[in-house]
């Protein structure tokens, strides 16, 4: 007769499953962003995400996880390194609860996803060597302090200090998107090459994986299979659904042609907005949040497109704007603490300070790090615009074969 699973084991299974979905979202992000610029860009984005994921996992096991969610080293800012995940695995893993290790795996997956957001934003500009050097510097200086503020529940500067509501890690998501913008500013605009036509198949596959994987992030943010988990899952579905409809409506009004990309971007915008507030919103507020996030993101993406930093910046803008909207929204409508229920703006002010502080800090530090790398090991690919344009105009091998067959 099989022993009945304990609540800790059930919750650990949920976190392991949601962590796997979060990793799926990271690679779906690479295919989605790369597919908007052609097959070659998709392969490059996938490589940058894979390299970033490998570095994050290795550094997390070597001690980085403790710096994000361990005992305080610098109070409210960073935790003590935890080599080998010793504090969560234990001396006798078979005799200990699986929940701490499952939570560690889930949080490491979240860090992988945040790194992927930055990776797809800069993949078309950086060399792999520059990305590795920059990532090793960026993780402890940007992602670790921001992540500690959210995931160190008893000491973090955001959750424990400012009493910010951020269930799933919207602040690290905003930090990743803002960091990509800072790095792109250091790269400049003059070296961008003409784009190949988008690959709808890659966009569809990547967008679907991103959608499903981000649902895992939102549901896993609860950390337990309790009475709130179903409401969080349904709320995330509603926010993504209204995000799809709103973005397509904006495209229909402005461009007269809603596209697959606009629908998937709308779903992404709704899910990013739900990342912070998934546990404190009713289903009606979740629907409104998804619509408002998609409307704000679509507007800002239209403005960012004119800066001509490339289509990958679209997802970075969605991560920033959607994350900020999702942070501010519970300050008004959160159950119990929002302005509508409590009658004061304390939570709204705390959410705004945290969001804007992370945005400015991440952009500034990433810009300075990118400039330092640019003037030492080099930052961008050395390739002239004329040569790049000629290379983009050359037919691929499959096109040559098809032409010969005709």
mmCIF file of C-alpha atoms in Angstrom:
data_model
loop_
_atom_site.group_PDB
_atom_site.id
_atom_site.type_symbol
_atom_site.label_atom_id
_atom_site.label_comp_id
_atom_site.label_asym_id
_atom_site.label_seq_id
_atom_site.Cartn_x
_atom_site.Cartn_y
_atom_site.Cartn_z
ATOM 1 C CA UNK A 1 0.000 0.000 0.000
ATOM 2 C CA UNK A 2 1.421 3.369 -1.039
ATOM 3 C CA UNK A 3 1.873 6.041 1.596
ATOM 4 C CA UNK A 4 -0.288 9.137 1.252
ATOM 5 C CA UNK A 5 1.524 12.243 0.064
ATOM 6 C CA UNK A 6 2.080 14.902 2.695
ATOM 7 C CA UNK A 7 1.078 18.550 2.108
ATOM 8 C CA UNK A 8 4.775 19.461 1.816
ATOM 9 C CA UNK A 9 5.244 16.884 -0.921
ATOM 10 C CA UNK A 10 2.198 18.121 -2.838
ATOM 11 C CA UNK A 11 3.372 21.727 -2.616
ATOM 12 C CA UNK A 12 6.886 20.692 -3.641
ATOM 13 C CA UNK A 13 5.500 18.893 -6.687
ATOM 14 C CA UNK A 14 3.587 22.028 -7.661
ATOM 15 C CA UNK A 15 6.760 24.120 -7.409
ATOM 16 C CA UNK A 16 8.832 21.619 -9.416
ATOM 17 C CA UNK A 17 6.188 21.582 -12.145
ATOM 18 C CA UNK A 18 5.810 25.374 -12.195
ATOM 19 C CA UNK A 19 9.604 25.773 -12.230
ATOM 20 C CA UNK A 20 9.789 23.581 -15.333
ATOM 21 C CA UNK A 21 7.138 25.738 -16.996
ATOM 22 C CA UNK A 22 9.106 28.887 -16.130
ATOM 23 C CA UNK A 23 12.196 27.471 -17.870
ATOM 24 C CA UNK A 24 9.974 26.662 -20.863
ATOM 25 C CA UNK A 25 8.871 30.310 -20.883
ATOM 26 C CA UNK A 26 12.508 31.432 -21.037
ATOM 27 C CA UNK A 27 13.195 29.473 -24.215
ATOM 28 C CA UNK A 28 9.782 30.356 -25.638
ATOM 29 C CA UNK A 29 10.754 33.982 -25.163
ATOM 30 C CA UNK A 30 13.849 33.413 -27.313
ATOM 31 C CA UNK A 31 11.840 31.858 -30.156
ATOM 32 C CA UNK A 32 9.126 34.499 -29.937
ATOM 33 C CA UNK A 33 11.481 37.482 -29.963
ATOM 34 C CA UNK A 34 13.866 35.967 -32.494
ATOM 35 C CA UNK A 35 11.071 34.815 -34.780
ATOM 36 C CA UNK A 36 9.901 38.393 -35.209
ATOM 37 C CA UNK A 37 13.249 39.181 -36.868
ATOM 38 C CA UNK A 38 13.895 35.994 -38.855
ATOM 39 C CA UNK A 39 15.318 32.514 -38.395
ATOM 40 C CA UNK A 40 18.922 33.617 -37.879
ATOM 41 C CA UNK A 41 17.973 36.038 -35.118
ATOM 42 C CA UNK A 42 15.858 33.340 -33.462
ATOM 43 C CA UNK A 43 18.841 30.991 -33.347
ATOM 44 C CA UNK A 44 21.026 33.728 -31.896
ATOM 45 C CA UNK A 45 18.443 34.648 -29.258
ATOM 46 C CA UNK A 46 18.093 30.987 -28.308
ATOM 47 C CA UNK A 47 21.870 30.696 -27.904
ATOM 48 C CA UNK A 48 22.038 33.781 -25.683
ATOM 49 C CA UNK A 49 19.200 32.493 -23.501
ATOM 50 C CA UNK A 50 20.840 29.065 -23.237
ATOM 51 C CA UNK A 51 24.208 30.562 -22.246
ATOM 52 C CA UNK A 52 22.513 32.852 -19.735
ATOM 53 C CA UNK A 53 20.517 29.986 -18.218
ATOM 54 C CA UNK A 54 23.638 27.868 -17.826
ATOM 55 C CA UNK A 55 25.537 30.668 -16.088
ATOM 56 C CA UNK A 56 22.621 31.466 -13.758
ATOM 57 C CA UNK A 57 22.168 27.836 -12.706
ATOM 58 C CA UNK A 58 25.876 27.289 -12.079
ATOM 59 C CA UNK A 59 26.300 30.520 -10.114
ATOM 60 C CA UNK A 60 23.126 29.824 -8.130
ATOM 61 C CA UNK A 61 24.380 26.409 -7.030
ATOM 62 C CA UNK A 62 27.835 27.805 -6.233
ATOM 63 C CA UNK A 63 26.272 30.234 -3.768
ATOM 64 C CA UNK A 64 24.130 32.710 -5.643
ATOM 65 C CA UNK A 65 20.814 31.290 -4.431
ATOM 66 C CA UNK A 66 21.699 32.153 -0.856
ATOM 67 C CA UNK A 67 22.446 35.728 -1.935
ATOM 68 C CA UNK A 68 18.885 36.017 -3.298
ATOM 69 C CA UNK A 69 16.848 34.175 -0.658
ATOM 70 C CA UNK A 70 19.173 33.198 2.190
ATOM 71 C CA UNK A 71 20.091 34.646 5.573
ATOM 72 C CA UNK A 72 21.079 38.335 5.425
ATOM 73 C CA UNK A 73 24.673 39.307 4.743
ATOM 74 C CA UNK A 74 23.987 43.001 4.106
ATOM 75 C CA UNK A 75 20.646 43.547 5.857
ATOM 76 C CA UNK A 76 17.755 44.200 3.452
ATOM 77 C CA UNK A 77 20.096 44.098 0.422
ATOM 78 C CA UNK A 78 21.826 40.742 -0.097
ATOM 79 C CA UNK A 79 21.987 37.333 1.567
ATOM 80 C CA UNK A 80 24.838 35.034 2.515
ATOM 81 C CA UNK A 81 26.229 32.776 -0.230
ATOM 82 C CA UNK A 82 25.010 29.188 0.091
ATOM 83 C CA UNK A 83 27.482 26.884 -1.720
ATOM 84 C CA UNK A 84 25.910 23.671 -2.936
ATOM 85 C CA UNK A 85 22.454 24.718 -1.725
ATOM 86 C CA UNK A 86 23.458 23.241 1.627
ATOM 87 C CA UNK A 87 20.768 25.099 3.557
ATOM 88 C CA UNK A 88 17.898 23.683 1.495
ATOM 89 C CA UNK A 89 19.101 20.210 0.533
ATOM 90 C CA UNK A 90 20.271 19.126 3.993
ATOM 91 C CA UNK A 91 22.754 16.497 5.079
ATOM 92 C CA UNK A 92 20.183 13.684 4.679
ATOM 93 C CA UNK A 93 17.894 14.680 1.778
ATOM 94 C CA UNK A 94 15.737 11.550 2.061
ATOM 95 C CA UNK A 95 14.807 12.415 5.646
ATOM 96 C CA UNK A 96 14.099 16.107 5.087
ATOM 97 C CA UNK A 97 11.167 17.951 3.553
ATOM 98 C CA UNK A 98 11.387 18.397 -0.237
ATOM 99 C CA UNK A 99 9.743 21.826 -0.081
ATOM 100 C CA UNK A 100 12.845 24.021 0.516
ATOM 101 C CA UNK A 101 14.686 22.421 -2.410
ATOM 102 C CA UNK A 102 11.585 22.767 -4.604
ATOM 103 C CA UNK A 103 11.302 26.451 -3.745
ATOM 104 C CA UNK A 104 14.989 26.917 -4.498
ATOM 105 C CA UNK A 105 14.537 25.277 -7.901
ATOM 106 C CA UNK A 106 11.511 27.448 -8.653
ATOM 107 C CA UNK A 107 13.309 30.683 -7.718
ATOM 108 C CA UNK A 108 16.362 29.717 -9.779
ATOM 109 C CA UNK A 109 14.009 29.175 -12.733
ATOM 110 C CA UNK A 110 12.581 32.668 -12.165
ATOM 111 C CA UNK A 111 16.111 34.094 -12.277
ATOM 112 C CA UNK A 112 16.683 32.198 -15.531
ATOM 113 C CA UNK A 113 13.551 33.770 -16.996
ATOM 114 C CA UNK A 114 14.606 37.276 -15.937
ATOM 115 C CA UNK A 115 18.004 36.705 -17.530
ATOM 116 C CA UNK A 116 16.261 35.529 -20.707
ATOM 117 C CA UNK A 117 14.351 38.827 -20.927
ATOM 118 C CA UNK A 118 17.630 40.727 -20.951
ATOM 119 C CA UNK A 119 19.204 38.187 -23.315
ATOM 120 C CA UNK A 120 16.602 38.485 -26.087
ATOM 121 C CA UNK A 121 16.828 42.261 -25.899
ATOM 122 C CA UNK A 122 20.577 42.402 -26.533
ATOM 123 C CA UNK A 123 21.244 39.223 -28.534
ATOM 124 C CA UNK A 124 21.315 40.994 -31.893
ATOM 125 C CA UNK A 125 23.936 43.462 -30.715
ATOM 126 C CA UNK A 126 26.446 41.792 -28.372
ATOM 127 C CA UNK A 127 29.138 39.228 -28.924
ATOM 128 C CA UNK A 128 28.805 36.047 -26.885
ATOM 129 C CA UNK A 129 32.015 36.931 -25.028
ATOM 130 C CA UNK A 130 30.662 40.352 -24.086
ATOM 131 C CA UNK A 131 27.369 38.784 -22.964
ATOM 132 C CA UNK A 132 29.147 36.323 -20.667
ATOM 133 C CA UNK A 133 31.350 39.026 -19.110
ATOM 134 C CA UNK A 134 28.426 41.379 -18.732
ATOM 135 C CA UNK A 135 26.222 38.685 -17.226
ATOM 136 C CA UNK A 136 28.786 37.725 -14.578
ATOM 137 C CA UNK A 137 28.873 41.385 -13.503
ATOM 138 C CA UNK A 138 25.157 42.067 -13.913
ATOM 139 C CA UNK A 139 23.878 39.187 -11.803
ATOM 140 C CA UNK A 140 25.415 40.225 -8.441
ATOM 141 C CA UNK A 141 25.099 43.976 -9.003
ATOM 142 C CA UNK A 142 21.556 44.175 -10.375
ATOM 143 C CA UNK A 143 19.532 40.977 -10.258
ATOM 144 C CA UNK A 144 20.678 39.789 -6.817
ATOM 145 C CA UNK A 145 19.738 42.931 -4.819
ATOM 146 C CA UNK A 146 16.456 43.323 -6.680
ATOM 147 C CA UNK A 147 15.632 39.630 -6.272
ATOM 148 C CA UNK A 148 16.570 39.684 -2.582
ATOM 149 C CA UNK A 149 14.134 42.520 -2.011
ATOM 150 C CA UNK A 150 11.304 40.309 -3.306
ATOM 151 C CA UNK A 151 12.246 36.718 -2.419
ATOM 152 C CA UNK A 152 13.783 37.235 1.049
ATOM 153 C CA UNK A 153 10.373 37.491 2.690
ATOM 154 C CA UNK A 154 11.640 38.305 6.199
ATOM 155 C CA UNK A 155 14.400 40.792 5.337
ATOM 156 C CA UNK A 156 14.117 42.018 1.731
ATOM 157 C CA UNK A 157 14.066 45.784 1.212
ATOM 158 C CA UNK A 158 10.893 45.624 -0.896
ATOM 159 C CA UNK A 159 8.608 43.044 0.738
ATOM 160 C CA UNK A 160 9.780 43.303 4.349
ATOM 161 C CA UNK A 161 10.921 46.932 4.255
ATOM 162 C CA UNK A 162 8.450 48.826 2.069
ATOM 163 C CA UNK A 163 5.727 46.148 2.394
ATOM 164 C CA UNK A 164 5.460 45.911 -1.376
ATOM 165 C CA UNK A 165 3.009 43.436 -2.892
ATOM 166 C CA UNK A 166 4.977 41.370 -5.411
ATOM 167 C CA UNK A 167 4.020 37.713 -5.423
ATOM 168 C CA UNK A 168 5.772 36.462 -8.542
ATOM 169 C CA UNK A 169 8.773 38.772 -8.966
ATOM 170 C CA UNK A 170 7.599 41.714 -11.067
ATOM 171 C CA UNK A 171 10.472 43.832 -9.765
ATOM 172 C CA UNK A 172 13.154 41.451 -11.153
ATOM 173 C CA UNK A 173 11.209 41.340 -14.449
ATOM 174 C CA UNK A 174 11.236 45.145 -14.635
ATOM 175 C CA UNK A 175 14.941 45.111 -13.750
ATOM 176 C CA UNK A 176 15.692 42.708 -16.615
ATOM 177 C CA UNK A 177 13.806 44.754 -19.186
ATOM 178 C CA UNK A 178 15.343 48.014 -17.979
ATOM 179 C CA UNK A 179 18.810 46.459 -18.045
ATOM 180 C CA UNK A 180 18.377 45.483 -21.685
ATOM 181 C CA UNK A 181 17.453 49.083 -22.485
ATOM 182 C CA UNK A 182 20.535 50.364 -20.661
ATOM 183 C CA UNK A 183 22.797 47.962 -22.544
ATOM 184 C CA UNK A 184 21.259 48.931 -25.879
ATOM 185 C CA UNK A 185 21.826 52.598 -25.105
ATOM 186 C CA UNK A 186 25.511 51.784 -24.580
ATOM 187 C CA UNK A 187 25.569 49.957 -27.932
ATOM 188 C CA UNK A 188 23.979 52.815 -29.866
ATOM 189 C CA UNK A 189 21.610 52.590 -32.840
ATOM 190 C CA UNK A 190 23.907 53.017 -35.826
ATOM 191 C CA UNK A 191 24.942 49.376 -36.227
ATOM 192 C CA UNK A 192 21.488 47.839 -36.669
ATOM 193 C CA UNK A 193 21.127 45.746 -39.805
ATOM 194 C CA UNK A 194 18.115 45.274 -42.087
ATOM 195 C CA UNK A 195 15.788 42.537 -40.839
ATOM 196 C CA UNK A 196 14.760 39.372 -42.614
ATOM 197 C CA UNK A 197 11.031 38.647 -42.826
ATOM 198 C CA UNK A 198 9.460 37.341 -39.643
ATOM 199 C CA UNK A 199 8.908 33.611 -39.164
ATOM 200 C CA UNK A 200 5.248 33.164 -38.099
ATOM 201 C CA UNK A 201 5.840 29.539 -37.124
ATOM 202 C CA UNK A 202 8.597 30.472 -34.673
ATOM 203 C CA UNK A 203 6.520 33.350 -33.326
ATOM 204 C CA UNK A 204 3.559 31.015 -32.759
ATOM 205 C CA UNK A 205 5.598 28.261 -31.084
ATOM 206 C CA UNK A 206 7.587 30.675 -28.939
ATOM 207 C CA UNK A 207 4.541 32.751 -27.995
ATOM 208 C CA UNK A 208 2.560 29.664 -26.995
ATOM 209 C CA UNK A 209 5.449 28.358 -24.868
ATOM 210 C CA UNK A 210 5.835 31.788 -23.273
ATOM 211 C CA UNK A 211 2.117 31.965 -22.507
ATOM 212 C CA UNK A 212 1.969 28.525 -20.868
ATOM 213 C CA UNK A 213 5.277 28.990 -19.067
ATOM 214 C CA UNK A 214 4.362 32.380 -17.615
ATOM 215 C CA UNK A 215 1.138 30.895 -16.271
ATOM 216 C CA UNK A 216 3.409 28.526 -14.357
ATOM 217 C CA UNK A 217 5.270 31.519 -12.945
ATOM 218 C CA UNK A 218 2.068 33.177 -11.731
ATOM 219 C CA UNK A 219 0.556 30.018 -10.244
ATOM 220 C CA UNK A 220 3.842 28.968 -8.642
ATOM 221 C CA UNK A 221 4.162 32.363 -6.947
ATOM 222 C CA UNK A 222 1.602 31.220 -4.358
ATOM 223 C CA UNK A 223 4.053 28.511 -3.280
ATOM 224 C CA UNK A 224 1.342 26.082 -2.213
ATOM 225 C CA UNK A 225 -1.648 24.206 -3.582
ATOM 226 C CA UNK A 226 -4.138 25.931 -1.299
ATOM 227 C CA UNK A 227 -7.537 27.565 -1.643
ATOM 228 C CA UNK A 228 -6.056 30.624 -3.378
ATOM 229 C CA UNK A 229 -4.210 28.743 -6.128
ATOM 230 C CA UNK A 230 -7.263 28.110 -8.364
ATOM 231 C CA UNK A 231 -8.319 31.760 -8.137
ATOM 232 C CA UNK A 232 -4.784 32.866 -9.047
ATOM 233 C CA UNK A 233 -4.747 30.537 -12.065
ATOM 234 C CA UNK A 234 -8.152 31.714 -13.296
ATOM 235 C CA UNK A 235 -7.217 35.348 -12.718
ATOM 236 C CA UNK A 236 -4.066 34.913 -14.789
ATOM 237 C CA UNK A 237 -6.101 33.328 -17.607
ATOM 238 C CA UNK A 238 -8.555 36.225 -17.536
ATOM 239 C CA UNK A 239 -5.822 38.862 -17.534
ATOM 240 C CA UNK A 240 -4.068 37.257 -20.498
ATOM 241 C CA UNK A 241 -7.358 36.848 -22.377
ATOM 242 C CA UNK A 242 -8.372 40.493 -21.940
ATOM 243 C CA UNK A 243 -4.824 41.471 -22.856
ATOM 244 C CA UNK A 244 -5.169 39.616 -26.157
ATOM 245 C CA UNK A 245 -8.465 41.312 -26.989
ATOM 246 C CA UNK A 246 -7.275 44.788 -26.006
ATOM 247 C CA UNK A 247 -4.004 44.648 -27.989
ATOM 248 C CA UNK A 248 -5.826 43.333 -31.063
ATOM 249 C CA UNK A 249 -8.382 46.117 -30.674
ATOM 250 C CA UNK A 250 -5.606 48.711 -30.548
ATOM 251 C CA UNK A 251 -4.026 47.232 -33.675
ATOM 252 C CA UNK A 252 -7.406 47.154 -35.437
ATOM 253 C CA UNK A 253 -7.983 50.850 -34.687
ATOM 254 C CA UNK A 254 -4.474 52.092 -35.427
ATOM 255 C CA UNK A 255 -3.173 49.689 -38.074
ATOM 256 C CA UNK A 256 -6.373 48.102 -39.436
ATOM 257 C CA UNK A 257 -4.704 44.681 -39.257
ATOM 258 C CA UNK A 258 -4.516 42.704 -35.992
ATOM 259 C CA UNK A 259 -1.772 40.090 -36.212
ATOM 260 C CA UNK A 260 -0.638 36.912 -34.489
ATOM 261 C CA UNK A 261 2.197 38.860 -32.895
ATOM 262 C CA UNK A 262 -0.159 41.461 -31.459
ATOM 263 C CA UNK A 263 -2.367 38.761 -29.941
ATOM 264 C CA UNK A 264 0.564 37.004 -28.266
ATOM 265 C CA UNK A 265 2.027 40.316 -27.070
ATOM 266 C CA UNK A 266 -1.343 41.094 -25.491
ATOM 267 C CA UNK A 267 -1.343 37.782 -23.648
ATOM 268 C CA UNK A 268 2.201 38.456 -22.480
ATOM 269 C CA UNK A 269 1.261 41.949 -21.278
ATOM 270 C CA UNK A 270 -1.654 40.608 -19.231
ATOM 271 C CA UNK A 271 0.446 37.896 -17.609
ATOM 272 C CA UNK A 272 3.325 40.242 -16.772
ATOM 273 C CA UNK A 273 0.880 42.602 -15.087
ATOM 274 C CA UNK A 274 -0.562 39.733 -13.020
ATOM 275 C CA UNK A 275 2.883 38.671 -11.815
ATOM 276 C CA UNK A 276 2.939 41.099 -8.888
ATOM 277 C CA UNK A 277 -0.708 41.128 -7.878
ATOM 278 C CA UNK A 278 -1.887 37.579 -8.537
ATOM 279 C CA UNK A 279 -2.819 36.858 -4.915
ATOM 280 C CA UNK A 280 -4.657 40.063 -4.005
ATOM 281 C CA UNK A 281 -7.030 40.758 -6.919
ATOM 282 C CA UNK A 282 -10.554 39.543 -7.558
ATOM 283 C CA UNK A 283 -11.390 38.131 -10.983
ATOM 284 C CA UNK A 284 -13.045 41.369 -12.087
ATOM 285 C CA UNK A 285 -9.993 43.453 -11.207
ATOM 286 C CA UNK A 286 -7.788 40.886 -12.954
ATOM 287 C CA UNK A 287 -9.729 41.385 -16.190
ATOM 288 C CA UNK A 288 -9.393 45.156 -15.924
ATOM 289 C CA UNK A 289 -5.672 44.868 -15.162
ATOM 290 C CA UNK A 290 -5.049 42.739 -18.258
ATOM 291 C CA UNK A 291 -6.836 45.252 -20.476
ATOM 292 C CA UNK A 292 -5.061 48.287 -19.000
ATOM 293 C CA UNK A 293 -1.673 46.612 -19.214
ATOM 294 C CA UNK A 294 -2.145 45.673 -22.874
ATOM 295 C CA UNK A 295 -3.337 49.207 -23.697
ATOM 296 C CA UNK A 296 -0.319 50.799 -21.972
ATOM 297 C CA UNK A 297 2.137 48.316 -23.481
ATOM 298 C CA UNK A 298 0.759 48.681 -27.015
ATOM 299 C CA UNK A 299 1.074 52.456 -26.763
ATOM 300 C CA UNK A 300 4.644 52.360 -25.470
ATOM 301 C CA UNK A 301 5.711 49.698 -27.991
ATOM 302 C CA UNK A 302 4.493 51.961 -30.798
ATOM 303 C CA UNK A 303 6.672 54.764 -29.434
ATOM 304 C CA UNK A 304 9.668 52.477 -28.868
ATOM 305 C CA UNK A 305 9.442 51.102 -32.410
ATOM 306 C CA UNK A 306 10.282 54.539 -33.751
ATOM 307 C CA UNK A 307 13.608 54.395 -31.884
ATOM 308 C CA UNK A 308 14.573 51.468 -34.175
ATOM 309 C CA UNK A 309 16.352 49.328 -31.609
ATOM 310 C CA UNK A 310 14.915 46.148 -33.154
ATOM 311 C CA UNK A 311 11.813 43.981 -32.582
ATOM 312 C CA UNK A 312 13.317 42.239 -29.544
ATOM 313 C CA UNK A 313 12.943 45.514 -27.664
ATOM 314 C CA UNK A 314 9.172 45.005 -27.935
ATOM 315 C CA UNK A 315 9.214 42.298 -25.273
ATOM 316 C CA UNK A 316 11.535 44.351 -23.054
ATOM 317 C CA UNK A 317 9.084 47.270 -23.226
ATOM 318 C CA UNK A 318 6.218 44.906 -22.352
ATOM 319 C CA UNK A 319 8.220 43.570 -19.395
ATOM 320 C CA UNK A 320 8.880 47.108 -18.112
ATOM 321 C CA UNK A 321 5.498 48.709 -18.735
ATOM 322 C CA UNK A 322 3.436 45.639 -17.866
ATOM 323 C CA UNK A 323 5.470 45.101 -14.710
ATOM 324 C CA UNK A 324 5.020 48.716 -13.580
ATOM 325 C CA UNK A 325 1.275 48.672 -14.302
ATOM 326 C CA UNK A 326 0.995 45.410 -12.374
ATOM 327 C CA UNK A 327 2.871 46.926 -9.441
ATOM 328 C CA UNK A 328 0.791 50.104 -9.269
ATOM 329 C CA UNK A 329 -2.602 48.452 -9.778
ATOM 330 C CA UNK A 330 -2.782 46.665 -6.387
ATOM 331 C CA UNK A 331 -2.004 49.965 -4.693
ATOM 332 C CA UNK A 332 -5.496 50.975 -5.787
ATOM 333 C CA UNK A 333 -7.486 47.746 -5.950
ATOM 334 C CA UNK A 334 -5.748 45.112 -3.801
ATOM 335 C CA UNK A 335 -8.063 43.291 -1.435
ATOM 336 C CA UNK A 336 -7.612 44.800 2.017
ATOM 337 C CA UNK A 337 -4.640 47.096 1.400
ATOM 338 C CA UNK A 338 -5.573 48.972 -1.763
ATOM 339 C CA UNK A 339 -6.931 52.502 -1.790
ATOM 340 C CA UNK A 340 -10.473 51.338 -2.567
ATOM 341 C CA UNK A 341 -10.597 49.115 0.533
ATOM 342 C CA UNK A 342 -8.286 50.937 2.938
ATOM 343 C CA UNK A 343 -8.981 54.533 1.958
ATOM 344 C CA UNK A 344 -5.299 55.549 1.807
ATOM 345 C CA UNK A 345 -2.512 55.589 -0.768
ATOM 346 C CA UNK A 346 0.223 54.033 1.398
ATOM 347 C CA UNK A 347 0.465 50.843 -0.641
ATOM 348 C CA UNK A 348 0.257 52.735 -3.944
ATOM 349 C CA UNK A 349 3.144 55.006 -2.922
ATOM 350 C CA UNK A 350 5.264 52.044 -1.779
ATOM 351 C CA UNK A 351 4.599 50.180 -5.033
ATOM 352 C CA UNK A 352 5.506 53.244 -7.092
ATOM 353 C CA UNK A 353 8.732 53.909 -5.160
ATOM 354 C CA UNK A 354 9.845 50.298 -5.550
ATOM 355 C CA UNK A 355 8.989 50.095 -9.255
ATOM 356 C CA UNK A 356 10.525 53.395 -10.312
ATOM 357 C CA UNK A 357 13.552 52.858 -8.081
ATOM 358 C CA UNK A 358 14.273 49.484 -9.675
ATOM 359 C CA UNK A 359 13.729 50.937 -13.161
ATOM 360 C CA UNK A 360 16.223 53.763 -12.649
ATOM 361 C CA UNK A 361 18.762 51.666 -10.756
ATOM 362 C CA UNK A 362 18.775 48.798 -13.269
ATOM 363 C CA UNK A 363 19.011 51.066 -16.306
ATOM 364 C CA UNK A 364 21.830 53.150 -14.832
ATOM 365 C CA UNK A 365 23.950 50.296 -13.500
ATOM 366 C CA UNK A 366 23.511 48.220 -16.659
ATOM 367 C CA UNK A 367 24.464 51.202 -18.825
ATOM 368 C CA UNK A 368 27.646 51.754 -16.784
ATOM 369 C CA UNK A 369 28.541 48.061 -16.870
ATOM 370 C CA UNK A 370 27.976 47.925 -20.629
ATOM 371 C CA UNK A 371 30.165 50.980 -21.162
ATOM 372 C CA UNK A 372 32.908 49.403 -19.053
ATOM 373 C CA UNK A 373 32.740 46.200 -21.113
ATOM 374 C CA UNK A 374 32.633 48.211 -24.351
ATOM 375 C CA UNK A 375 35.929 49.943 -23.604
ATOM 376 C CA UNK A 376 37.692 46.793 -22.347
ATOM 377 C CA UNK A 377 36.800 43.481 -24.005
ATOM 378 C CA UNK A 378 34.455 45.014 -26.583
ATOM 379 C CA UNK A 379 30.681 44.989 -26.645
ATOM 380 C CA UNK A 380 29.139 44.791 -30.102
ATOM 381 C CA UNK A 381 29.787 42.721 -33.170
ATOM 382 C CA UNK A 382 32.298 44.433 -35.465
ATOM 383 C CA UNK A 383 30.437 44.620 -38.738
ATOM 384 C CA UNK A 384 29.742 47.528 -41.023
ATOM 385 C CA UNK A 385 26.231 48.435 -42.068
ATOM 386 C CA UNK A 386 27.045 48.101 -45.766
ATOM 387 C CA UNK A 387 28.552 44.661 -45.330
ATOM 388 C CA UNK A 388 25.651 43.623 -43.117
ATOM 389 C CA UNK A 389 23.097 44.770 -45.630
ATOM 390 C CA UNK A 390 24.855 42.858 -48.395
ATOM 391 C CA UNK A 391 24.972 39.731 -46.273
ATOM 392 C CA UNK A 392 21.264 40.016 -45.459
ATOM 393 C CA UNK A 393 20.484 40.283 -49.199
ATOM 394 C CA UNK A 394 22.325 37.093 -50.085
ATOM 395 C CA UNK A 395 20.036 34.063 -50.594
ATOM 396 C CA UNK A 396 20.167 31.212 -48.129
ATOM 397 C CA UNK A 397 21.408 27.739 -49.100
ATOM 398 C CA UNK A 398 17.863 26.346 -49.251
ATOM 399 C CA UNK A 399 16.823 29.168 -51.565
ATOM 400 C CA UNK A 400 19.722 28.387 -53.891
ATOM 401 C CA UNK A 401 18.785 24.689 -53.972
ATOM 402 C CA UNK A 402 15.163 25.494 -54.767
ATOM 403 C CA UNK A 403 16.225 27.838 -57.548
ATOM 404 C CA UNK A 404 18.398 25.144 -59.125
ATOM 405 C CA UNK A 405 15.528 22.680 -58.934
ATOM 406 C CA UNK A 406 13.336 25.008 -60.934
#
